[in-house]
Coordinates of C-alpha atoms in Angstrom, one line a residue:
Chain A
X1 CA 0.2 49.9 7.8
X2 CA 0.2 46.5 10.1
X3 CA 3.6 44.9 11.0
X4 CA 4.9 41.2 12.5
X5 CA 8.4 40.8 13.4
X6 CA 9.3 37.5 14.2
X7 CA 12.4 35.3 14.8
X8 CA 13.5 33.8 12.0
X9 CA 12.2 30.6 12.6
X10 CA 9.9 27.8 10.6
X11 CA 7.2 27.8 13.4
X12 CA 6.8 31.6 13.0
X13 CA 5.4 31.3 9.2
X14 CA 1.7 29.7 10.4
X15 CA 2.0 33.3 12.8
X16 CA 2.9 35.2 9.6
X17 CA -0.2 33.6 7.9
X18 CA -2.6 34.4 10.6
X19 CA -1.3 38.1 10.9
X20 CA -1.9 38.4 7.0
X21 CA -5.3 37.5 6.9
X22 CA -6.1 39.2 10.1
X23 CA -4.5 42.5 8.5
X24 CA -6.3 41.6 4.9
X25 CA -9.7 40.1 6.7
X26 CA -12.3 41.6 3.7
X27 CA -10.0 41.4 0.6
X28 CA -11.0 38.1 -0.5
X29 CA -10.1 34.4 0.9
X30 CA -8.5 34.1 -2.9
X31 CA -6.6 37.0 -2.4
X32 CA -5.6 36.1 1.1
X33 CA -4.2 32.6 0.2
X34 CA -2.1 34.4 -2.8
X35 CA -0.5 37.1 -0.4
X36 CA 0.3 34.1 2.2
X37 CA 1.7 32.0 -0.4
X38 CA 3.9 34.6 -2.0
X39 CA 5.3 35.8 1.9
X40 CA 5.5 32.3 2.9
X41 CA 7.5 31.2 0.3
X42 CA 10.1 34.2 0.9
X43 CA 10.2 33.8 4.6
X44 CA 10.9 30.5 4.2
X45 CA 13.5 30.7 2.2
X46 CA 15.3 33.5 4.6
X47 CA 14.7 31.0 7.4
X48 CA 16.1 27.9 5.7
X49 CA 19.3 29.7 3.7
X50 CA 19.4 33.5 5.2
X51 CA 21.3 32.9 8.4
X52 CA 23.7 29.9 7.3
X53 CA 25.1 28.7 10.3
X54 CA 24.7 32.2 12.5
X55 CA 22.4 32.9 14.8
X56 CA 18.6 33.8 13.1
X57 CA 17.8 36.8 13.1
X58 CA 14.6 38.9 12.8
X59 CA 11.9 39.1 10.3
X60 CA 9.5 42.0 9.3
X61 CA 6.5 41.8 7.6
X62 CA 4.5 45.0 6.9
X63 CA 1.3 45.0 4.9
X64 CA -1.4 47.0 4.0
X65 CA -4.5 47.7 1.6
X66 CA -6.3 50.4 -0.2
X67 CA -9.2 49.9 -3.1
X68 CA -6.5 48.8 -5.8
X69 CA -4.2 46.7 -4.4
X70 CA -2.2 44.9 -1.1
X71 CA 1.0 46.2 -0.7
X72 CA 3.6 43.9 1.5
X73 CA 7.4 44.7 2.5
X74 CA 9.6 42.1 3.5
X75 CA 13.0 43.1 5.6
X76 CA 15.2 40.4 6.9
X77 CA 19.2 41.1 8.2
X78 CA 19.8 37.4 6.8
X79 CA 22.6 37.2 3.7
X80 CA 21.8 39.4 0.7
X81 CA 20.1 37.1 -1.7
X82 CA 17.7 38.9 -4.2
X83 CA 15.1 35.8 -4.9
X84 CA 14.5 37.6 -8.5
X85 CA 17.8 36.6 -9.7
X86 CA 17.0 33.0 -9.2
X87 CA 16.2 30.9 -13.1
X88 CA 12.2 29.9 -13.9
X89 CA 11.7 26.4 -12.8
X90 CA 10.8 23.7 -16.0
X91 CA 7.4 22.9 -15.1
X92 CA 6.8 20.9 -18.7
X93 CA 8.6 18.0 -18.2
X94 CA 7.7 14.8 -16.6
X95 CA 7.5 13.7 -13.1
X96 CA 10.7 11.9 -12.8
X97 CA 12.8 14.7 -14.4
X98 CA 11.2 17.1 -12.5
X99 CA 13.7 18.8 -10.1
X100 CA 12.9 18.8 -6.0
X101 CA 12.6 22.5 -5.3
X102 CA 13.0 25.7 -7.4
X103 CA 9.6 26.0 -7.0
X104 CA 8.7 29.1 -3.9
X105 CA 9.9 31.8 -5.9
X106 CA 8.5 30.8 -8.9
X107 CA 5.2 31.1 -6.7
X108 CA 6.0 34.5 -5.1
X109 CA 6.5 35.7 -9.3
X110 CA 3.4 34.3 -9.9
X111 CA 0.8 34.9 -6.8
X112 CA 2.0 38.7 -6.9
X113 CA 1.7 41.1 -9.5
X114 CA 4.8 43.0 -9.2
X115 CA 7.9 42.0 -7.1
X116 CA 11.1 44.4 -5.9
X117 CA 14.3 43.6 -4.2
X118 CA 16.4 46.5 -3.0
X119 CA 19.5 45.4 -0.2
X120 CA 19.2 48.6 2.3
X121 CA 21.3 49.4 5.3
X122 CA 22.4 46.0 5.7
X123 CA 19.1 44.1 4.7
X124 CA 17.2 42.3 2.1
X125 CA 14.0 44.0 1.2
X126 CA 11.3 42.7 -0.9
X127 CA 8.9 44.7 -1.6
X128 CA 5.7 42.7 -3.6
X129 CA 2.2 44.3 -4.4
X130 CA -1.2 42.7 -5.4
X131 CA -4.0 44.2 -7.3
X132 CA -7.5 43.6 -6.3
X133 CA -10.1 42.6 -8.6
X134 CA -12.5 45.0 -9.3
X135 CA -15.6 44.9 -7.6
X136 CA -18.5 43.5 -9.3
Chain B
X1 CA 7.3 23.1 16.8
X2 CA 6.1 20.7 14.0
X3 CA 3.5 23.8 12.5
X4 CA -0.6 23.2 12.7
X5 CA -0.7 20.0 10.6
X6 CA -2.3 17.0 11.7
X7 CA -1.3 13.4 9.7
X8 CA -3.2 10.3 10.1
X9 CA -3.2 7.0 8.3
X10 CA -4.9 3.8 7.9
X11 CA -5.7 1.1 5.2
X12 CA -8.3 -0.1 2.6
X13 CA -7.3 -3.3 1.1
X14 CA -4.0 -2.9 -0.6
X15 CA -4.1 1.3 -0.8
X16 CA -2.7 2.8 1.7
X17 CA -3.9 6.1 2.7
X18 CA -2.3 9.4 4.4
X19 CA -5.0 12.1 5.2
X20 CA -3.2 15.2 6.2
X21 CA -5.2 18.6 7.7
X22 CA -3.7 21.7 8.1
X23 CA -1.0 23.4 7.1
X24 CA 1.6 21.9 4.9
X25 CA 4.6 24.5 5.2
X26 CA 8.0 24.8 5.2
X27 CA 7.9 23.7 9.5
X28 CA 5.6 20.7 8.9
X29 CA 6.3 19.3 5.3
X30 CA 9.1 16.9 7.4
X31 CA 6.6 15.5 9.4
X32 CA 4.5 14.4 6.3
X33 CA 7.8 13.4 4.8
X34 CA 8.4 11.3 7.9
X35 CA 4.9 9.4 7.7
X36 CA 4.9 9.1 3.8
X37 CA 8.3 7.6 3.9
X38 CA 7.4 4.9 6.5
X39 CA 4.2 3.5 4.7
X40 CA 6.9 3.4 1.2
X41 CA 9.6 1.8 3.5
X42 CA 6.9 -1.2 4.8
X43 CA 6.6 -1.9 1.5
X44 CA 3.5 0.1 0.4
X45 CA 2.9 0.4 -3.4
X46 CA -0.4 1.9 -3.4
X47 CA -0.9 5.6 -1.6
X48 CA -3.6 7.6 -1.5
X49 CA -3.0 11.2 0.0
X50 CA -6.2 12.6 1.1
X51 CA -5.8 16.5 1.1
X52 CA -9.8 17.1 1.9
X53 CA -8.6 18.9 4.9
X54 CA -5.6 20.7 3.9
X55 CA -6.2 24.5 4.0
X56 CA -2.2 25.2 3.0
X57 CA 0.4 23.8 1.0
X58 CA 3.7 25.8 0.0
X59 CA 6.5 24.4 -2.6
X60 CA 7.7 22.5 1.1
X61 CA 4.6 20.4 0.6
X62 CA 4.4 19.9 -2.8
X63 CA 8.4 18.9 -2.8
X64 CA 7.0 16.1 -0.5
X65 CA 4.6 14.8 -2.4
X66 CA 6.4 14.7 -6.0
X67 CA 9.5 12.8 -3.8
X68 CA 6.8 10.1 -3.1
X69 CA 5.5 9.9 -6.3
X70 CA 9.0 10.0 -7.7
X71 CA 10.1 6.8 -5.5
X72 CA 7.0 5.0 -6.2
X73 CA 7.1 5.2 -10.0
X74 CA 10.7 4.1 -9.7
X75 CA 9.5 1.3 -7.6
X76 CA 6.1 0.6 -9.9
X77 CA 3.8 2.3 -7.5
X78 CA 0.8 4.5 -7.7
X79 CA 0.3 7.8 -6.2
X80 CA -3.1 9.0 -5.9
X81 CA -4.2 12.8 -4.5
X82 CA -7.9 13.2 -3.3
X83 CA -10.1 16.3 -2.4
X84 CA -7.6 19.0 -3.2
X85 CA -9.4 22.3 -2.4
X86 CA -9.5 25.1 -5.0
X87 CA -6.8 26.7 -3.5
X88 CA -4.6 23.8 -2.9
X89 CA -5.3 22.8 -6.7
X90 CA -4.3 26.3 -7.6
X91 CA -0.9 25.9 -6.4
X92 CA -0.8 22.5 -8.0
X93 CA -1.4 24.4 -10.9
X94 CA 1.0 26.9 -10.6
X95 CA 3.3 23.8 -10.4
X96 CA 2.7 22.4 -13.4
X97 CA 1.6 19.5 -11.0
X98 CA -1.9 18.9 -12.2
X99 CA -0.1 17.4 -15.5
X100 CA 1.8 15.1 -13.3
X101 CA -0.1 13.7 -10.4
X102 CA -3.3 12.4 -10.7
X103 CA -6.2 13.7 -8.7
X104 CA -9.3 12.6 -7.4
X105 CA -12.3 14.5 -6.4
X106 CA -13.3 12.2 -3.3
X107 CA -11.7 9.6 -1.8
X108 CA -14.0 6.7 -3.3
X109 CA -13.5 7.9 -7.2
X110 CA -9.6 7.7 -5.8
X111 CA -10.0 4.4 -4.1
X112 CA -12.1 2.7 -7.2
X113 CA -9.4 3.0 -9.9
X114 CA -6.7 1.5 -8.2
X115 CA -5.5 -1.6 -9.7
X116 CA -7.7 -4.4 -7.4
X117 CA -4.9 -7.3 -5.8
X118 CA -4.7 -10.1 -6.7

């Protein structure tokens, strides 16, 4: 198991990037881009809305891999906020009704294959797992 | 920091177009936001995004680029996105985005169908 802590702070995510495809170098640029995307978009958000006014805090990102699946953990002492709670975006409906936002955790749903929020000691956790595709 | 993205710009005829290389995150999408609103604010009707050198784009980036397209087809302007990447176009997808912006697989097929001035 690799693991980044980093302030909580928008010019840490292209660190959290590079750390994820350094710690999943072999699994697939496709599967690579999905992880980023899916911790990207829930960094960000802790970044942007966890720390409201306080100081920022610290985030941890711990990641690893066996022959099924990536496995990534997510713990940040920002405000509890489970992203799961949060409505489906309408992604049917023409440009100019089209609401700005809504859209990173729709992402982190959809780039992962399964998706846990647990608040423990005082921090959000979001635990988020990939599958690999089988080998050909 | 402004994150690893690098925006240029520059003209051909009437289009004006924004290439942008990098990453188009949550700490950078402000400075695209930035350089997209100043071609709209001189007056520019006719944008073409080049994303041939994007290797990233979050919801941050694609919130950018559906503003612009937003203001221009308030304002009767065209929005044009060229040489997305399959992995950029997969988040366009995940989107719904490829049903609302229009996208070009080079910059000339981009350029061509733009409405010629007058």
């Amino acid at each position: 198991m690799a693991d980044l802590t980093v302030r909580a702070d928008l010019g840490a995510l292209a660190n959290i990037a590079d750390f994820l495809a350094e710690t999943l170098a072999g699994c697939g640029e496709d599967l690579v881009f999905a992880v980023q995307l899916a911790v990207d978009e829930a960094c960000s958000n802790t970044i942007l809305y966890g720390y409201g006014g306080r100081e920022a805090g610290t985030i941890t990102i711990a990641c690893t891999a066996d022959d099924d699946a990536v496995y990534v953990t997510i713990t940040d002492d920002g405000v509890a906020f489970d992203p799961l709670t949060a409505p489906p975006p309408l992604l049917d409906v023409p440009a100019e009704e089209r609401p700005i936002g809504g859209l990173g955790i729709h992402f982190i749903r959809t780039a992962m294959d399964s998706v846990t929020y647990a608040r423990e000691g005082g921090k959000n956790v979001l635990s988020m797992e990939k599958r690999r595709p089988a080998s050909p | 920091m402004s994150g690893h993205v690098e925006i240029t710009g520059r003209r051909a005829g009437t289009v004006d177009i924004i290439a942008v290389k990098g990453r188009l995150d949550a700490g950078s999408s402000e400075k695209a936001e930035e350089r997209i609103n100043q071609v709209l604010d001189a007056g520019g009707r006719s944008l073409l995004v080049n994303l041939c050198d994007l290797d990233y784009i979050s919801s941050s980036g694609l919130r950018v680029l559906l503003a612009a397209l937003k203001r221009l087809k308030k304002d009767g302007g065209t929005l044009r996105i060229a040489c997305a990447q399959p992995q950029i176009l997969e988040v366009f997808t995940m989107a719904g985005f490829h049903r609302i912006f229009s996208l070009f697989p080079d910059e000339a097929a981009a350029l061509a169908g733009f409405t010629a001035g007058p």
